Amino acid sequence: MTEAAPRPLIGIDGGGTSCRIAVLHDGRRSEVRCGPANVSTDPEAAISTILEGLDDAARAAGLSPEQMARGQAFVGLAGAIDRRETDFVADRMPFDRIAVADDRPAAVIGALAGQDGTVAGLGTGSFMARSRGESLMLIGGWGLALGDEASGAWLGRGLLTRSLHAHDGLLEHSPLTREIMDEFEGPPGVVRFSLRARPGDYGAFAPRIVAAAGAGDAVAQGLMTDGANHLERSVRALGWQEGERLCLIGGLAAPYASVLPEAMARDLHPPQGTALDGALTLAARVGGEVRA
Amino acid sequence: MTEAAPRPLIGIDGGGTSCRIAVLHDGRRSEVRCGPANVSTDPEAAISTILEGLDDAARAAGLSPEQMARGQAFVGLAGAIDRRETDFVADRMPFDRIAVADDRPAAVIGALAGQDGTVAGLGTGSFMARSRGESLMLIGGWGLALGDEASGAWLGRGLLTRSLHAHDGLLEHSPLTREIMDEFEGPPGVVRFSLRARPGDYGAFAPRIVAAAGAGDAVAQGLMTDGANHLERSVRALGWQEGERLCLIGGLAAPYASVLPEAMARDLHPPQGTALDGALTLAARVGGEVRA
């Protein structure tokens, strides 16, 4: 095998629910799915899961372990807060050409198919990004305790807070806040829920908020408007300007698209690809420096 | 011993750091302190701590166990979310005349010395209350995840959120937000802190926020103003009107007193007593119905 032989490209989209691995080699793309990988809560399990997934991926691509190891890999991982996690993963992967990042860059590059533009990720969490050439500017995505404004978890938590405010006489009840207080049988039930709730638990209220906003519920509409305002403020802080491609991704993309100011809605483009597509694109950009 | 013999009054102020017990008998008051009692996180330990404290309190008051058991007791307990906790505690105490509540009513009645008025509790958490005769209306106090607006923990968490916003270009850095980002060495450090932080950890930033606001820091002043606005909104929702006694208690009482609107500041009165005083006042109101 000579240096001139083509290097396979390996893209990994690693999430807390499951991971997907794509291999692009000789113009042929293959994909496998494997288990969850949360590198901040259980790093060793995440590594084992990804290594097993890579074995499957090599088989699916018809590559020997040696051919696979010559690949260029990009790994996007949920829960990779900083270099503590990304270096740990890079060191344990069988590639000498590898880049590891959190899960945002691959999602952005995938959605834009490598073109310039601005992306808002609106799922259980949230983040915003602007891509120009090979530079990527990211903001937000700091988690529900301190951020994730406009996200599903943020909407759900906001609904519970406003339901308590309505109970306390600080604002008018809406049909949805009454429903919530009835379901929880009053504030103590809401408080007990909040003591254990994780972002996904709050995010589970998001579809109801979207539906209620569509039906005219004032509190639900207020939450969506606050989210859209944060979205606009963030996208403008990134430097987005009218006429520039704007792409919303994640489960709340469509609901927010319908409440954005018209000046922004005009520039909306549907996502061109997935985070796995983005990981492959980024794998192609991984430089040739050999890791120690 | 006849029914006509005077019943001792027992007041208990139970907190997560320590508890205090007061006994008022034959015009003589005695007090003891015992360990922490968090009835929602470790109910059995809380009961043991309070029962031991009651033995000490009986000795300090010169009462036999039988005399003590004839007492009227009021127990105010941090972490008592609803009847699940208060009934549990009432059932395990050696008194047939007893009332158990969370820690707010005793604090309110103590601060107002039984007079009518409105109280805002502004410590690590927050709540507001209005007392008229024997009726007490409480709002807030739902915990940091969904409420505790204006509290120390809420101020501290708000500072970290605004520090991330400043980092992201969503608002101007102030000297304090720069200091925070330097101390945490950037967003990942802030995010890691937030993953483990409890209300007290956020509340530890409150004294710095108060000091910075006094020195003109725009972000710190904005946080204090937002807190004061919530305070005003809550106190008005309770029905407070100009000319009615208003009392701020807790570590943030003085800082907020200096930023309240003048129409409210005019009616401020210093607290007349502690939560332990309030517990004794409420013990005197405990009815004579015998518990099963």
Coordinates of C-alpha atoms in Angstrom, one line a residue:
Chain A
M1 CA 0.0 0.0 0.0
T2 CA 1.6 3.3 -1.1
E3 CA 1.0 6.8 0.2
A4 CA -0.8 7.5 -3.1
A5 CA -3.6 5.0 -2.3
P6 CA -6.8 7.0 -1.5
R7 CA -7.6 7.5 2.1
P8 CA -11.1 6.6 3.2
L9 CA -13.1 9.4 4.8
I10 CA -14.8 8.5 8.1
G11 CA -17.5 10.7 9.6
I12 CA -18.9 10.1 13.0
D13 CA -22.0 11.8 14.5
G14 CA -22.1 10.8 18.1
G15 CA -25.1 11.5 20.3
G16 CA -26.5 10.6 23.7
T17 CA -29.2 8.4 22.0
S18 CA -27.2 6.7 19.3
C19 CA -24.2 7.3 16.9
R20 CA -23.9 7.1 13.2
I21 CA -20.8 6.3 11.3
A22 CA -20.3 6.9 7.5
V23 CA -17.4 5.8 5.4
L24 CA -16.7 7.3 2.0
H25 CA -14.2 5.2 0.0
D26 CA -13.6 5.0 -3.8
G27 CA -16.8 6.9 -4.4
R28 CA -18.8 4.5 -2.4
R29 CA -20.6 5.5 0.9
S30 CA -21.7 3.1 3.6
E31 CA -23.3 3.8 6.9
V32 CA -23.7 2.0 10.2
R33 CA -25.5 2.9 13.4
C34 CA -24.3 2.1 16.9
G35 CA -25.2 2.8 20.6
P36 CA -25.2 6.0 22.6
A37 CA -21.9 7.9 23.3
N38 CA -21.9 10.6 26.0
V39 CA -18.2 11.5 26.4
S40 CA -18.7 13.7 29.4
T41 CA -20.8 11.4 31.5
D42 CA -19.3 8.0 30.6
P43 CA -16.1 8.4 28.5
E44 CA -14.9 4.8 28.5
A45 CA -18.3 3.4 27.4
A46 CA -18.4 6.1 24.7
I47 CA -15.0 4.9 23.4
S48 CA -16.0 1.2 23.4
T49 CA -19.2 2.0 21.6
I50 CA -17.5 4.0 18.9
L51 CA -14.7 1.4 18.4
E52 CA -17.2 -1.4 18.0
G53 CA -19.1 0.8 15.6
L54 CA -15.9 1.4 13.6
D55 CA -15.3 -2.3 13.3
D56 CA -18.9 -2.7 11.8
A57 CA -18.2 0.3 9.6
A58 CA -15.0 -1.2 8.2
R59 CA -16.8 -4.4 7.4
A60 CA -19.7 -2.5 5.8
A61 CA -17.2 -0.6 3.7
G62 CA -15.2 -3.7 2.8
L63 CA -12.1 -2.3 4.3
S64 CA -9.3 -4.1 6.3
P65 CA -8.4 -2.6 9.7
E66 CA -5.2 -1.4 8.1
Q67 CA -7.0 0.4 5.3
M68 CA -9.5 1.9 7.8
A69 CA -6.7 3.2 10.0
R70 CA -5.2 5.1 7.1
G71 CA -8.5 7.1 6.9
Q72 CA -9.2 10.7 7.7
A73 CA -11.8 10.9 10.4
F74 CA -14.0 13.7 11.8
V75 CA -15.9 13.0 15.1
G76 CA -18.7 15.2 16.3
L77 CA -19.7 14.4 19.8
A78 CA -22.5 15.6 22.0
G79 CA -21.2 16.4 25.5
A80 CA -17.7 17.3 24.3
I81 CA -17.4 20.5 26.4
D82 CA -13.7 21.3 25.6
R83 CA -10.3 19.8 24.8
R84 CA -10.5 17.6 27.9
E85 CA -13.1 15.5 26.0
T86 CA -11.9 15.9 22.4
D87 CA -8.3 15.1 23.1
F88 CA -9.3 12.1 25.1
V89 CA -11.4 10.7 22.2
A90 CA -8.8 11.6 19.5
D91 CA -6.1 9.7 21.5
R92 CA -8.2 6.6 21.7
M93 CA -9.3 6.4 18.1
P94 CA -7.2 4.3 15.6
F95 CA -6.6 7.2 13.2
D96 CA -3.6 9.3 12.8
R97 CA -5.5 11.9 10.8
I98 CA -8.5 12.9 13.0
A99 CA -10.3 15.9 14.3
V100 CA -12.8 15.7 17.2
A101 CA -15.3 18.5 18.1
D102 CA -18.6 18.8 19.8
D103 CA -21.7 18.0 17.8
R104 CA -22.4 21.5 16.4
P105 CA -19.8 21.9 13.5
A106 CA -20.9 18.8 11.7
A107 CA -24.5 19.7 12.0
V108 CA -23.8 23.2 10.6
I109 CA -21.6 22.1 7.7
G110 CA -24.1 19.3 6.8
A111 CA -27.1 21.7 6.8
L112 CA -25.2 24.2 4.6
A113 CA -23.6 21.5 2.4
G114 CA -20.4 23.4 2.9
Q115 CA -21.8 26.7 1.6
D116 CA -21.6 30.0 3.5
G117 CA -24.5 30.8 5.7
T118 CA -26.0 31.0 9.2
V119 CA -27.6 28.1 11.1
A120 CA -29.7 27.9 14.2
G121 CA -29.9 24.6 15.9
L122 CA -33.3 24.3 17.7
G123 CA -33.8 20.9 19.3
T124 CA -33.9 20.0 23.0
G125 CA -30.9 22.4 23.3
S126 CA -30.0 25.3 21.0
F127 CA -27.0 27.0 19.4
M128 CA -26.3 29.4 16.5
A129 CA -23.5 29.4 14.0
R130 CA -22.2 31.3 11.0
S131 CA -20.0 29.6 8.4
R132 CA -17.8 31.5 5.9
G133 CA -15.3 29.6 3.9
E134 CA -13.5 27.3 6.4
S135 CA -14.2 29.6 9.4
L136 CA -17.0 28.7 11.7
M137 CA -18.3 31.1 14.4
L138 CA -20.5 29.4 17.1
I139 CA -22.5 31.0 19.9
G140 CA -24.8 29.6 22.5
G141 CA -25.2 25.9 23.2
W142 CA -24.2 26.3 26.8
G143 CA -26.8 24.0 28.3
L144 CA -30.2 24.6 29.9
A145 CA -29.0 25.9 33.3
L146 CA -27.4 29.0 31.8
G147 CA -28.6 29.1 28.2
D148 CA -30.1 27.1 25.4
E149 CA -32.5 30.0 24.9
A150 CA -35.3 29.2 22.3
S151 CA -34.7 25.4 22.7
G152 CA -37.4 22.9 23.4
A153 CA -36.1 22.4 27.0
W154 CA -36.1 26.2 27.5
L155 CA -39.7 26.5 26.2
G156 CA -40.9 23.7 28.4
R157 CA -39.2 25.1 31.5
G158 CA -40.6 28.5 30.6
L159 CA -44.1 27.0 30.5
L160 CA -43.8 25.6 34.0
T161 CA -42.4 28.9 35.3
R162 CA -45.2 30.9 33.7
S163 CA -47.8 28.3 35.1
L164 CA -46.5 29.0 38.6
H165 CA -46.6 32.8 37.9
A166 CA -50.2 32.5 36.8
H167 CA -51.0 30.5 39.9
D168 CA -49.3 33.3 41.9
G169 CA -51.3 36.0 40.2
L170 CA -48.3 37.5 38.4
L171 CA -49.9 36.9 35.0
E172 CA -53.2 35.7 33.5
H173 CA -53.7 32.0 33.2
S174 CA -54.0 30.7 29.6
P175 CA -55.7 27.4 28.7
L176 CA -52.3 25.7 28.6
T177 CA -51.1 27.0 32.0
R178 CA -54.4 25.9 33.6
E179 CA -53.9 22.5 32.0
I180 CA -50.4 22.2 33.4
M181 CA -51.5 23.2 36.9
D182 CA -54.3 20.7 36.8
E183 CA -52.0 17.9 35.6
F184 CA -49.5 18.5 38.3
E185 CA -52.2 19.1 40.9
G186 CA -50.8 22.4 41.9
P187 CA -47.4 24.0 42.6
P188 CA -45.9 21.2 44.8
G189 CA -46.3 18.7 41.9
V190 CA -44.5 21.2 39.6
V191 CA -41.7 21.7 42.2
R192 CA -41.2 18.0 42.7
F193 CA -41.0 17.5 38.9
S194 CA -38.4 20.3 38.7
L195 CA -36.2 18.7 41.3
R196 CA -35.6 15.7 39.0
A197 CA -36.2 17.1 35.6
R198 CA -33.5 16.9 32.9
P199 CA -33.5 19.0 29.7
G200 CA -35.3 16.2 27.8
D201 CA -38.1 16.2 30.4
Y202 CA -38.7 19.9 29.9
G203 CA -38.3 19.5 26.2
A204 CA -41.2 17.0 26.2
F205 CA -43.6 19.9 26.6
A206 CA -42.4 21.7 23.5
P207 CA -44.8 20.0 21.0
R208 CA -47.7 21.1 23.2
I209 CA -46.4 24.6 23.4
V210 CA -46.1 24.7 19.6
A211 CA -49.6 23.3 19.1
A212 CA -51.1 25.7 21.7
A213 CA -49.4 28.7 20.2
G214 CA -50.9 27.7 16.8
A215 CA -54.3 27.6 18.5
G216 CA -53.9 31.1 19.9
D217 CA -52.8 30.4 23.5
A218 CA -51.3 33.7 24.8
V219 CA -48.7 32.2 27.1
A220 CA -47.5 29.7 24.4
Q221 CA -47.3 32.4 21.9
G222 CA -45.4 34.6 24.3
L223 CA -42.8 31.8 24.8
M224 CA -42.4 31.3 21.1
T225 CA -42.0 35.0 20.5
D226 CA -39.4 35.3 23.2
G227 CA -37.6 32.4 21.6
A228 CA -37.8 34.0 18.2
N229 CA -36.5 37.2 19.6
H230 CA -33.4 35.5 21.0
L231 CA -32.9 33.7 17.8
E232 CA -33.0 37.0 15.8
R233 CA -30.7 38.7 18.3
S234 CA -28.2 35.8 18.2
V235 CA -28.2 35.5 14.4
R236 CA -27.6 39.2 14.0
A237 CA -24.8 39.1 16.7
L238 CA -23.1 36.5 14.4
G239 CA -23.1 39.0 11.6
W240 CA -25.9 37.6 9.6
Q241 CA -27.3 40.1 7.1
E242 CA -30.3 40.2 4.9
G243 CA -29.8 38.2 1.7
E244 CA -27.5 35.7 3.4
R245 CA -28.5 32.0 3.6
L246 CA -30.3 31.2 6.9
C247 CA -31.0 27.6 7.9
L248 CA -33.0 26.3 10.9
I249 CA -32.4 22.7 12.0
G250 CA -33.8 20.5 14.7
G251 CA -37.3 19.6 15.8
L252 CA -38.3 23.3 16.3
A253 CA -37.1 24.5 12.9
A254 CA -40.5 24.6 11.4
P255 CA -42.4 26.2 14.3
Y256 CA -39.8 29.0 14.6
A257 CA -39.8 29.5 10.8
S258 CA -43.4 30.5 11.0
V259 CA -42.8 33.2 13.7
L260 CA -39.6 34.7 12.4
P261 CA -39.7 38.4 11.2
E262 CA -40.4 38.5 7.5
A263 CA -37.0 40.0 6.8
M264 CA -35.4 36.9 8.1
A265 CA -38.0 34.4 6.8
R266 CA -37.2 35.5 3.3
D267 CA -33.7 34.1 3.5
L268 CA -34.6 30.7 5.0
H269 CA -33.2 27.7 3.1
P270 CA -34.0 24.1 4.0
P271 CA -31.1 22.0 5.4
Q272 CA -29.1 20.4 2.6
G273 CA -27.8 17.5 4.6
T274 CA -27.4 15.9 8.0
A275 CA -24.8 16.1 10.7
L276 CA -23.3 12.8 9.2
D277 CA -22.9 14.4 5.8
G278 CA -21.3 17.4 7.6
A279 CA -18.9 15.0 9.4
L280 CA -17.8 13.5 6.1
T281 CA -17.2 17.0 4.6
L282 CA -15.1 17.9 7.7
A283 CA -13.2 14.6 7.5
A284 CA -12.1 15.7 4.0
R285 CA -10.6 18.9 5.6
V286 CA -8.6 17.1 8.3
G287 CA -5.0 17.9 7.8
G288 CA -2.2 15.4 7.4
E289 CA -0.3 16.2 10.6
V290 CA 0.5 13.0 12.5
R291 CA -0.6 12.9 16.1
A292 CA 2.0 11.8 18.7
Chain B
M1 CA -51.6 17.4 86.4
T2 CA -54.9 19.0 85.4
E3 CA -56.1 20.3 82.1
A4 CA -55.9 23.8 83.6
A5 CA -52.1 23.6 83.9
P6 CA -50.5 25.9 81.3
R7 CA -49.3 24.2 78.1
P8 CA -45.7 25.0 77.1
L9 CA -45.3 26.6 73.7
I10 CA -42.7 25.0 71.4
G11 CA -41.4 26.7 68.3
I12 CA -39.0 25.0 65.9
D13 CA -37.2 26.7 63.0
G14 CA -35.7 23.8 61.0
G15 CA -33.2 24.4 58.3
G16 CA -30.8 22.6 56.1
T17 CA -27.8 24.0 58.0
S18 CA -29.2 23.8 61.6
C19 CA -32.4 23.9 63.6
R20 CA -33.3 26.1 66.6
I21 CA -35.9 25.2 69.2
A22 CA -37.5 27.6 71.6
V23 CA -39.7 26.7 74.6
L24 CA -41.9 29.3 76.3
H25 CA -43.3 28.2 79.6
D26 CA -44.5 30.1 82.7
G27 CA -43.2 33.3 81.1
R28 CA -39.7 31.9 80.7
R29 CA -38.1 31.3 77.3
S30 CA -35.3 28.9 76.6
E31 CA -33.6 28.0 73.4
V32 CA -31.4 25.3 72.0
R33 CA -29.7 24.6 68.7
C34 CA -29.4 21.3 67.0
G35 CA -28.2 19.8 63.7
P36 CA -29.5 20.2 60.1
A37 CA -33.0 18.8 59.2
N38 CA -33.9 18.5 55.5
V39 CA -37.1 16.7 55.5
S40 CA -37.3 16.2 51.7
T41 CA -33.8 14.7 51.2
D42 CA -33.4 12.7 54.4
P43 CA -36.6 12.5 56.4
E44 CA -35.5 10.0 59.0
A45 CA -32.4 11.9 59.9
A46 CA -34.4 15.0 60.2
I47 CA -36.8 13.4 62.6
S48 CA -33.9 12.0 64.8
T49 CA -32.2 15.4 64.9
I50 CA -35.4 17.2 65.9
L51 CA -36.3 14.6 68.6
E52 CA -32.8 14.8 70.1
G53 CA -33.1 18.6 70.0
L54 CA -36.5 18.4 71.8
D55 CA -34.9 16.3 74.6
D56 CA -32.3 19.1 75.0
A57 CA -35.0 21.7 74.9
A58 CA -37.0 20.0 77.6
R59 CA -34.0 19.9 79.8
A60 CA -33.1 23.5 79.1
A61 CA -36.7 24.5 80.0
G62 CA -36.8 22.3 83.1
L63 CA -39.7 20.2 81.8
S64 CA -40.4 16.5 82.2
P65 CA -41.1 14.5 79.0
E66 CA -44.8 14.4 80.1
Q67 CA -44.9 18.2 80.6
M68 CA -43.2 18.7 77.2
A69 CA -45.7 16.4 75.4
R70 CA -48.6 18.5 76.6
G71 CA -47.1 21.5 74.7
Q72 CA -48.4 23.2 71.6
A73 CA -45.8 23.0 68.9
F74 CA -45.2 24.8 65.6
V75 CA -42.6 23.4 63.3
G76 CA -41.3 25.4 60.3
L77 CA -39.2 23.2 58.0
A78 CA -37.1 24.0 55.0
G79 CA -37.8 21.4 52.2
A80 CA -41.4 20.7 53.3
I81 CA -42.9 20.9 49.8
D82 CA -46.4 19.8 50.8
R83 CA -48.4 17.5 53.1
R84 CA -46.3 14.5 52.2
E85 CA -43.6 16.1 54.4
T86 CA -45.6 18.0 56.9
D87 CA -47.9 15.1 57.8
F88 CA -44.9 12.8 58.1
V89 CA -43.2 15.2 60.6
A90 CA -46.4 15.8 62.6
D91 CA -47.0 12.1 63.0
R92 CA -43.5 11.5 64.4
M93 CA -43.4 14.4 66.9
P94 CA -44.5 13.7 70.5
F95 CA -47.1 16.4 70.6
D96 CA -50.9 16.1 70.1
R97 CA -51.2 19.8 69.4
I98 CA -48.9 20.5 66.5
A99 CA -48.8 22.3 63.2
V100 CA -46.1 21.8 60.6
A101 CA -45.4 24.0 57.6
D102 CA -42.5 25.0 55.4
D103 CA -40.1 27.6 56.6
R104 CA -41.9 30.6 55.3
P105 CA -44.8 31.3 57.6
A106 CA -42.7 31.4 60.8
A107 CA -40.2 33.8 59.1
V108 CA -43.1 36.1 58.0
I109 CA -44.9 36.1 61.4
G110 CA -41.6 36.6 63.2
A111 CA -40.6 39.6 61.0
L112 CA -44.0 41.2 61.4
A113 CA -44.3 40.3 65.1
G114 CA -47.8 39.2 64.3
Q115 CA -48.9 42.5 62.8
D116 CA -50.4 42.9 59.4
G117 CA -48.0 43.5 56.6
T118 CA -46.1 42.2 53.6
V119 CA -42.8 40.4 53.7
A120 CA -40.2 39.6 51.0
G121 CA -37.8 36.8 51.8
L122 CA -34.6 37.4 49.9
G123 CA -31.9 34.9 50.7
T124 CA -30.4 32.1 48.6
G125 CA -34.0 31.5 47.6
S126 CA -36.9 33.9 47.6
F127 CA -40.6 34.2 48.4
M128 CA -43.2 36.9 49.2
A129 CA -46.0 36.9 51.7
R130 CA -48.9 39.1 53.0
S131 CA -50.3 38.6 56.4
R132 CA -53.7 40.0 57.5
G133 CA -55.0 38.8 60.8
E134 CA -54.6 35.1 60.9
S135 CA -54.6 34.7 57.1
L136 CA -51.3 34.4 55.3
M137 CA -51.0 34.5 51.5
L138 CA -47.7 33.2 50.1
I139 CA -46.3 33.4 46.6
G140 CA -43.1 32.3 45.0
G141 CA -40.5 30.1 46.8
W142 CA -40.7 27.5 44.1
G143 CA -37.0 26.8 43.9
L144 CA -34.2 28.0 41.5
A145 CA -35.1 25.8 38.5
L146 CA -38.5 27.4 38.0
G147 CA -38.5 30.5 40.2
D148 CA -36.8 32.1 43.2
E149 CA -36.6 35.3 41.2
A150 CA -34.6 38.1 42.9
S151 CA -32.9 35.6 45.2
G152 CA -29.1 35.3 45.7
A153 CA -29.0 32.1 43.6
W154 CA -31.0 33.7 40.9
L155 CA -28.7 36.7 40.8
G156 CA -25.6 34.5 40.7
R157 CA -27.0 32.3 37.9
G158 CA -28.1 35.4 36.0
L159 CA -24.5 36.8 36.2
L160 CA -23.1 33.6 34.7
T161 CA -25.7 33.7 31.9
R162 CA -25.0 37.3 31.1
S163 CA -21.2 36.6 31.2
L164 CA -21.8 34.0 28.5
H165 CA -24.0 36.4 26.6
A166 CA -21.3 39.0 26.7
H167 CA -18.8 36.4 25.5
D168 CA -21.2 35.6 22.6
G169 CA -21.5 39.3 21.6
L170 CA -25.2 39.5 22.7
L171 CA -24.4 42.3 25.2
E172 CA -21.5 44.5 26.3
H173 CA -19.1 43.0 28.8
S174 CA -19.0 44.8 32.1
P175 CA -16.0 44.7 34.5
L176 CA -17.7 41.9 36.5
T177 CA -18.6 39.7 33.4
R178 CA -15.0 40.0 32.2
E179 CA -13.8 39.0 35.7
I180 CA -16.1 36.0 35.7
M181 CA -15.0 34.8 32.2
D182 CA -11.3 35.2 33.3
E183 CA -11.9 33.3 36.5
F184 CA -13.5 30.4 34.7
E185 CA -11.1 30.6 31.8
G186 CA -13.9 30.8 29.2
P187 CA -17.3 29.2 28.5
P188 CA -16.3 25.6 29.1
G189 CA -15.3 26.3 32.7
V190 CA -18.7 28.1 33.2
V191 CA -20.6 25.2 31.7
R192 CA -18.8 22.6 33.8
F193 CA -19.6 24.7 36.9
S194 CA -23.2 24.8 35.9
L195 CA -23.5 21.0 35.6
R196 CA -22.8 20.6 39.3
A197 CA -23.9 23.9 40.8
R198 CA -26.6 23.9 43.5
P199 CA -28.5 27.1 44.5
G200 CA -25.9 27.9 47.2
D201 CA -23.1 27.7 44.7
Y202 CA -24.8 30.3 42.5
G203 CA -25.8 32.4 45.6
A204 CA -22.1 32.7 46.5
F205 CA -21.8 35.2 43.7
A206 CA -24.5 37.5 45.2
P207 CA -22.2 39.6 47.5
R208 CA -20.0 40.4 44.5
I209 CA -23.0 41.4 42.4
V210 CA -24.2 43.7 45.2
A211 CA -20.7 45.3 45.5
A212 CA -20.3 45.7 41.8
A213 CA -23.7 47.2 41.4
G214 CA -22.7 49.7 44.1
A215 CA -19.6 50.5 42.1
G216 CA -21.6 51.2 38.9
D217 CA -21.1 47.9 37.1
A218 CA -23.9 47.9 34.4
V219 CA -24.6 44.2 34.3
A220 CA -24.7 43.9 38.1
Q221 CA -27.0 46.9 38.3
G222 CA -29.2 45.4 35.6
L223 CA -29.5 42.2 37.6
M224 CA -30.5 44.0 40.8
T225 CA -33.0 46.1 38.8
D226 CA -34.6 43.0 37.3
G227 CA -34.8 41.5 40.8
A228 CA -36.3 44.7 42.3
N229 CA -38.9 44.7 39.4
H230 CA -39.9 41.2 40.2
L231 CA -40.1 42.1 43.9
E232 CA -42.4 45.0 43.2
R233 CA -44.6 43.0 40.8
S234 CA -44.9 40.2 43.4
V235 CA -45.7 42.5 46.3
R236 CA -48.3 44.3 44.3
A237 CA -49.8 40.9 43.2
L238 CA -50.2 40.1 46.9
G239 CA -52.3 43.2 47.3
W240 CA -49.8 45.4 49.0
Q241 CA -50.7 49.0 48.8
E242 CA -48.9 52.2 49.7
G243 CA -48.9 52.9 53.4
E244 CA -48.9 49.2 54.3
R245 CA -46.0 47.8 56.3
L246 CA -43.4 46.2 54.1
C247 CA -40.5 44.2 55.4
L248 CA -37.5 42.7 53.6
I249 CA -35.7 39.8 55.3
G250 CA -32.7 37.7 54.4
G251 CA -29.2 38.5 53.3
L252 CA -30.3 40.6 50.3
A253 CA -32.8 42.7 52.3
A254 CA -30.5 45.7 52.6
P255 CA -29.2 45.7 49.0
Y256 CA -32.7 45.6 47.6
A257 CA -34.0 48.2 50.1
S258 CA -31.6 50.7 48.4
V259 CA -32.9 50.0 44.8
L260 CA -36.7 49.8 45.5
P261 CA -39.0 52.5 44.0
E262 CA -39.4 55.3 46.5
A263 CA -43.1 54.7 46.9
M264 CA -42.2 51.3 48.3
A265 CA -39.1 52.3 50.2
R266 CA -41.2 54.7 52.3
D267 CA -43.1 51.8 53.8
L268 CA -40.1 49.7 54.7
H269 CA -40.0 48.5 58.3
P270 CA -37.1 46.5 59.9
P271 CA -38.0 42.9 60.9
Q272 CA -39.3 42.8 64.4
G273 CA -38.2 39.2 65.1
T274 CA -36.8 36.0 63.8
A275 CA -38.3 32.8 62.4
L276 CA -38.0 31.3 65.8
D277 CA -40.0 34.1 67.3
G278 CA -42.6 33.5 64.6
A279 CA -42.7 29.8 65.3
L280 CA -43.5 30.5 69.0
T281 CA -46.3 33.0 67.9
L282 CA -47.7 30.3 65.6
A283 CA -47.4 27.7 68.3
A284 CA -49.8 29.8 70.4
R285 CA -52.3 29.6 67.6
V286 CA -52.3 25.9 67.3
G287 CA -55.8 24.5 67.9
G288 CA -56.7 21.9 70.4
E289 CA -57.8 19.2 68.1
V290 CA -56.2 15.9 69.0
R291 CA -54.4 14.1 66.3
A292 CA -55.2 10.5 65.7

